[in-house]
C-alpha atoms as a printed R data frame, in Angstrom:
    type eleno elety resid chain resno       x      y       z
1   ATOM     1    CA   MET     A     1   0.000  0.000   0.000
2   ATOM     2    CA   ASN     A     2   1.280  3.434  -0.989
3   ATOM     3    CA   ILE     A     3  -0.617  6.139   0.890
4   ATOM     4    CA   LEU     A     4  -0.826  9.767  -0.212
5   ATOM     5    CA   GLN     A     5  -2.293 12.048   2.463
6   ATOM     6    CA   ILE     A     6  -3.403 15.490   1.345
7   ATOM     7    CA   ASN     A     7  -4.116 18.009   4.110
8   ATOM     8    CA   ALA     A     8  -6.302 20.715   2.591
9   ATOM     9    CA   SER     A     9  -6.932 22.939   5.605
10  ATOM    10    CA   ALA     A    10  -5.676 26.506   5.480
11  ATOM    11    CA   ARG     A    11  -4.225 25.831   8.951
12  ATOM    12    CA   ARG     A    12  -0.919 24.030   9.378
13  ATOM    13    CA   GLU     A    13  -1.613 23.206  13.025
14  ATOM    14    CA   GLY     A    14  -4.745 22.208  14.891
15  ATOM    15    CA   ALA     A    15  -7.009 21.535  11.924
16  ATOM    16    CA   ASN     A    16  -9.836 19.125  12.682
17  ATOM    17    CA   SER     A    17  -9.784 17.756   9.141
18  ATOM    18    CA   THR     A    18  -6.092 16.945   9.540
19  ATOM    19    CA   ARG     A    19  -6.833 15.238  12.856
20  ATOM    20    CA   VAL     A    20  -9.397 12.978  11.167
21  ATOM    21    CA   ALA     A    21  -7.130 12.365   8.160
22  ATOM    22    CA   ASN     A    22  -4.288 11.438  10.504
23  ATOM    23    CA   SER     A    23  -6.563  8.908  12.207
24  ATOM    24    CA   VAL     A    24  -7.456  7.358   8.856
25  ATOM    25    CA   THR     A    25  -3.807  7.099   7.856
26  ATOM    26    CA   ALA     A    26  -2.789  5.648  11.221
27  ATOM    27    CA   ARG     A    27  -5.418  2.927  10.913
28  ATOM    28    CA   LEU     A    28  -4.326  2.111   7.369
29  ATOM    29    CA   GLN     A    29  -0.692  1.886   8.451
30  ATOM    30    CA   ALA     A    30  -1.576 -0.323  11.422
31  ATOM    31    CA   ALA     A    31  -3.438 -2.712   9.119
32  ATOM    32    CA   ASN     A    32  -0.679 -2.594   6.488
33  ATOM    33    CA   PRO     A    33   2.708 -2.461   8.280
34  ATOM    34    CA   GLY     A    34   4.656 -2.228   5.039
35  ATOM    35    CA   ALA     A    35   2.711  0.760   3.743
36  ATOM    36    CA   THR     A    36   4.575  3.839   2.564
37  ATOM    37    CA   LEU     A    37   3.307  7.349   3.291
38  ATOM    38    CA   THR     A    38   3.673 10.595   1.384
39  ATOM    39    CA   LEU     A    39   2.274 13.654   3.137
40  ATOM    40    CA   ARG     A    40   1.370 16.824   1.252
41  ATOM    41    CA   ASP     A    41   0.251 19.777   3.354
42  ATOM    42    CA   LEU     A    42  -1.382 22.345   1.100
43  ATOM    43    CA   ALA     A    43  -1.120 25.031   3.788
44  ATOM    44    CA   ALA     A    44   2.632 24.556   4.094
45  ATOM    45    CA   THR     A    45   3.171 24.219   0.336
46  ATOM    46    CA   PRO     A    46   0.156 25.766  -1.400
47  ATOM    47    CA   HIS     A    47  -0.234 25.065  -5.088
48  ATOM    48    CA   PRO     A    48  -0.750 28.104  -7.328
49  ATOM    49    CA   VAL     A    49  -4.279 28.741  -8.527
50  ATOM    50    CA   LEU     A    50  -5.309 28.094 -12.102
51  ATOM    51    CA   ASP     A    51  -5.064 31.581 -13.593
52  ATOM    52    CA   GLU     A    52  -4.644 33.031 -17.069
53  ATOM    53    CA   ALA     A    53  -0.885 32.505 -17.083
54  ATOM    54    CA   ALA     A    54  -1.260 28.872 -16.039
55  ATOM    55    CA   LEU     A    55  -3.858 28.230 -18.722
56  ATOM    56    CA   GLY     A    56  -1.589 29.833 -21.287
57  ATOM    57    CA   ALA     A    57   1.258 27.561 -20.229
58  ATOM    58    CA   LEU     A    58  -0.879 24.417 -20.289
59  ATOM    59    CA   PHE     A    59  -2.255 25.156 -23.752
60  ATOM    60    CA   THR     A    60   1.143 26.010 -25.217
61  ATOM    61    CA   PRO     A    61   2.888 23.005 -26.830
62  ATOM    62    CA   ALA     A    62   5.716 21.755 -24.631
63  ATOM    63    CA   ASP     A    63   8.406 22.640 -27.169
64  ATOM    64    CA   LYS     A    64   7.058 26.204 -27.462
65  ATOM    65    CA   ARG     A    65   6.896 27.059 -23.749
66  ATOM    66    CA   ASP     A    66   9.246 29.631 -22.302
67  ATOM    67    CA   ALA     A    67  11.071 28.909 -19.050
68  ATOM    68    CA   GLU     A    68   8.348 30.432 -16.871
69  ATOM    69    CA   GLN     A    69   5.617 28.435 -18.615
70  ATOM    70    CA   ALA     A    70   7.632 25.212 -18.399
71  ATOM    71    CA   GLY     A    71   8.164 25.785 -14.703
72  ATOM    72    CA   ARG     A    72   4.463 26.348 -14.093
73  ATOM    73    CA   VAL     A    73   3.454 23.160 -15.927
74  ATOM    74    CA   ALA     A    74   6.157 21.223 -14.068
75  ATOM    75    CA   LEU     A    75   4.421 22.067 -10.774
76  ATOM    76    CA   ASP     A    76   1.249 20.360 -12.006
77  ATOM    77    CA   ASP     A    77   3.257 17.486 -13.496
78  ATOM    78    CA   ALA     A    78   4.732 16.756 -10.075
79  ATOM    79    CA   LEU     A    79   1.295 16.459  -8.449
80  ATOM    80    CA   ILE     A    80   0.055 14.226 -11.265
81  ATOM    81    CA   ALA     A    81   3.071 11.924 -10.949
82  ATOM    82    CA   GLU     A    82   2.558 11.823  -7.195
83  ATOM    83    CA   ILE     A    83  -1.058 10.680  -7.336
84  ATOM    84    CA   GLN     A    84  -0.312  8.220 -10.136
85  ATOM    85    CA   ALA     A    85   2.290  6.567  -7.894
86  ATOM    86    CA   HIS     A    86  -0.100  5.970  -4.970
87  ATOM    87    CA   ASP     A    87  -2.954  3.499  -4.643
88  ATOM    88    CA   THR     A    88  -4.518  4.898  -1.457
89  ATOM    89    CA   ILE     A    89  -5.468  8.563  -1.092
90  ATOM    90    CA   VAL     A    90  -6.476 10.247   2.179
91  ATOM    91    CA   LEU     A    91  -7.949 13.729   1.828
92  ATOM    92    CA   GLY     A    92  -8.369 15.962   4.880
93  ATOM    93    CA   VAL     A    93 -11.163 18.349   3.882
94  ATOM    94    CA   PRO     A    94 -12.664 21.097   6.038
95  ATOM    95    CA   MET     A    95 -15.846 22.874   4.949
96  ATOM    96    CA   TYR     A    96 -15.346 26.546   4.133
97  ATOM    97    CA   ASN     A    97 -18.523 28.453   3.280
98  ATOM    98    CA   PHE     A    98 -20.251 25.257   2.090
99  ATOM    99    CA   GLY     A    99 -17.435 24.340  -0.289
100 ATOM   100    CA   VAL     A   100 -13.965 22.831  -0.402
101 ATOM   101    CA   PRO     A   101 -10.952 25.022   0.445
102 ATOM   102    CA   VAL     A   102  -9.250 26.854  -2.397
103 ATOM   103    CA   GLN     A   103  -6.140 24.858  -1.495
104 ATOM   104    CA   LEU     A   104  -7.899 21.621  -2.440
105 ATOM   105    CA   LYS     A   105  -9.508 23.120  -5.537
106 ATOM   106    CA   SER     A   106  -6.083 24.190  -6.790
107 ATOM   107    CA   TRP     A   107  -4.793 20.644  -6.224
108 ATOM   108    CA   ILE     A   108  -7.738 19.203  -8.143
109 ATOM   109    CA   ASP     A   109  -7.219 21.692 -10.972
110 ATOM   110    CA   ALA     A   110  -3.583 20.585 -11.131
111 ATOM   111    CA   ILE     A   111  -4.244 16.847 -11.335
112 ATOM   112    CA   ALA     A   112  -7.197 17.034 -13.751
113 ATOM   113    CA   ARG     A   113  -5.555 17.050 -17.175
114 ATOM   114    CA   SER     A   114  -7.129 15.865 -20.386
115 ATOM   115    CA   GLY     A   115  -5.209 13.033 -22.007
116 ATOM   116    CA   VAL     A   116  -3.298 12.315 -18.796
117 ATOM   117    CA   THR     A   117  -5.698 11.719 -15.904
118 ATOM   118    CA   PHE     A   118  -8.859 11.582 -18.017
119 ATOM   119    CA   ARG     A   119  -9.716 11.444 -21.685
120 ATOM   120    CA   TYR     A   120 -12.708 11.969 -23.910
121 ATOM   121    CA   THR     A   121 -13.835  8.992 -25.982
122 ATOM   122    CA   ALA     A   122 -16.677  8.264 -28.393
123 ATOM   123    CA   ASN     A   123 -18.578  6.945 -25.388
124 ATOM   124    CA   GLY     A   124 -17.888  9.950 -23.176
125 ATOM   125    CA   PRO     A   125 -15.168 10.842 -20.667
126 ATOM   126    CA   GLU     A   126 -12.991  8.114 -19.157
127 ATOM   127    CA   GLY     A   127 -11.055  8.543 -15.924
128 ATOM   128    CA   LEU     A   128  -7.475  7.284 -16.000
129 ATOM   129    CA   LEU     A   129  -6.634  7.382 -12.264
130 ATOM   130    CA   THR     A   130  -8.095  3.940 -11.667
131 ATOM   131    CA   GLY     A   131  -7.372  1.242  -9.101
132 ATOM   132    CA   LYS     A   132  -7.219  3.665  -6.180
133 ATOM   133    CA   THR     A   133  -9.077  3.806  -2.869
134 ATOM   134    CA   VAL     A   134  -9.889  7.249  -1.514
135 ATOM   135    CA   TYR     A   135 -10.782  8.180   2.066
136 ATOM   136    CA   VAL     A   136 -12.192 11.683   2.481
137 ATOM   137    CA   ALA     A   137 -11.931 12.984   6.052
138 ATOM   138    CA   LEU     A   138 -14.538 15.725   6.369
139 ATOM   139    CA   ALA     A   139 -14.614 18.268   9.210
140 ATOM   140    CA   ARG     A   140 -17.612 20.598   9.557
141 ATOM   141    CA   GLY     A   141 -18.705 23.044  12.208
142 ATOM   142    CA   GLY     A   142 -22.392 22.277  11.627
143 ATOM   143    CA   LEU     A   143 -24.486 19.293  10.564
144 ATOM   144    CA   TYR     A   144 -24.712 18.845   6.801
145 ATOM   145    CA   ARG     A   145 -24.555 15.117   6.118
146 ATOM   146    CA   ASP     A   146 -27.250 13.981   3.665
147 ATOM   147    CA   THR     A   147 -28.759 17.467   3.443
148 ATOM   148    CA   ALA     A   148 -29.195 19.883   0.547
149 ATOM   149    CA   HIS     A   149 -26.529 22.111   2.100
150 ATOM   150    CA   ASP     A   150 -23.775 19.530   1.632
151 ATOM   151    CA   SER     A   151 -22.206 20.596  -1.638
152 ATOM   152    CA   GLN     A   152 -18.848 19.027  -0.809
153 ATOM   153    CA   VAL     A   153 -19.721 15.334  -1.070
154 ATOM   154    CA   PRO     A   154 -21.550 15.537  -4.443
155 ATOM   155    CA   TYR     A   155 -18.728 17.638  -5.877
156 ATOM   156    CA   LEU     A   156 -15.973 15.352  -4.635
157 ATOM   157    CA   LYS     A   157 -17.829 12.221  -5.784
158 ATOM   158    CA   SER     A   158 -18.221 13.783  -9.223
159 ATOM   159    CA   VAL     A   159 -14.702 15.069  -9.736
160 ATOM   160    CA   LEU     A   160 -12.950 12.044  -8.246
161 ATOM   161    CA   GLY     A   161 -15.178  9.697 -10.233
162 ATOM   162    CA   PHE     A   162 -14.535 11.696 -13.402
163 ATOM   163    CA   LEU     A   163 -10.819 11.064 -12.882
164 ATOM   164    CA   GLY     A   164 -11.407  7.326 -12.389
165 ATOM   165    CA   MET     A   165 -11.434  7.189  -8.582
166 ATOM   166    CA   THR     A   166 -14.760  5.551  -7.796
167 ATOM   167    CA   ASP     A   167 -13.861  3.642  -4.612
168 ATOM   168    CA   VAL     A   168 -14.429  6.615  -2.296
169 ATOM   169    CA   HIS     A   169 -15.251  6.508   1.429
170 ATOM   170    CA   PHE     A   170 -16.432  9.581   3.348
171 ATOM   171    CA   ILE     A   171 -15.527  9.949   7.030
172 ATOM   172    CA   TYR     A   172 -17.648 12.608   8.760
173 ATOM   173    CA   ALA     A   173 -16.784 14.735  11.796
174 ATOM   174    CA   GLU     A   174 -19.684 17.185  12.081
175 ATOM   175    CA   GLY     A   175 -21.012 19.594  14.673
176 ATOM   176    CA   LEU     A   176 -17.512 20.586  15.730
177 ATOM   177    CA   ALA     A   177 -18.562 24.186  16.412
178 ATOM   178    CA   MET     A   178 -21.620 23.222  18.449
179 ATOM   179    CA   GLY     A   179 -19.964 22.717  21.817
180 ATOM   180    CA   ALA     A   180 -17.648 20.262  23.522
181 ATOM   181    CA   GLU     A   181 -20.194 17.452  23.740
182 ATOM   182    CA   ALA     A   182 -21.084 17.783  20.055
183 ATOM   183    CA   ALA     A   183 -17.402 17.785  19.121
184 ATOM   184    CA   GLU     A   184 -16.836 14.613  21.111
185 ATOM   185    CA   LYS     A   185 -19.735 12.981  19.280
186 ATOM   186    CA   ALA     A   186 -18.314 14.221  15.974
187 ATOM   187    CA   PHE     A   187 -15.003 12.450  16.430
188 ATOM   188    CA   ALA     A   188 -16.800  9.316  17.646
189 ATOM   189    CA   GLN     A   189 -18.906  9.376  14.478
190 ATOM   190    CA   ALA     A   190 -15.780  9.740  12.374
191 ATOM   191    CA   GLU     A   191 -14.329  6.662  14.080
192 ATOM   192    CA   ALA     A   192 -17.531  4.740  13.366
193 ATOM   193    CA   ASP     A   193 -17.456  5.802   9.723
194 ATOM   194    CA   LEU     A   194 -13.836  4.693   9.488
195 ATOM   195    CA   ASN     A   195 -14.644  1.323  11.047
196 ATOM   196    CA   ALA     A   196 -17.380  0.823   8.460
197 ATOM   197    CA   ALA     A   197 -15.081  1.861   5.614
198 ATOM   198    CA   LEU     A   198 -12.377 -0.569   6.707
199 ATOM   199    CA   ALA     A   199 -14.704 -3.467   7.480
């Protein structure tokens, strides 16, 4: 097992999503003693957003790129190579204003590349990041699971599935801003979700 843990919180320390992601990874390592781990903290090393310059670089043929464009594309190439090399992905995802953090969106924008991690065919799009298991560690201040206000889970299911990652397990820690008792219940629920995912 080759585990890639992505911490997407804007906080380097004390993030609840990182706490849940760390628990997932620890359980995976305990069950698979020979597992390797790569940790990418998007707060410590944020990936640049997809802006006009980045689009220009990506749509310029490789042999026509200037040094700045080549360097920008190389940043995305590194993230693509990293996820291709791992079979187990752990995402630590807090909820910010009903969505995923910009840090995670920038990572997704980097790894989603036509002809590399997905392709269009006569039968529609085909994801190329197959054979992977994904654990999404969600941390929310309120209660959103299975409600119309949860835009994170549908989005992540869609984008990960589009890229070929269809074996996705969601681990929920919710109600973290609703008092100490609610927070305790939240982490207990996350542990229960993890037990079910690993069963």
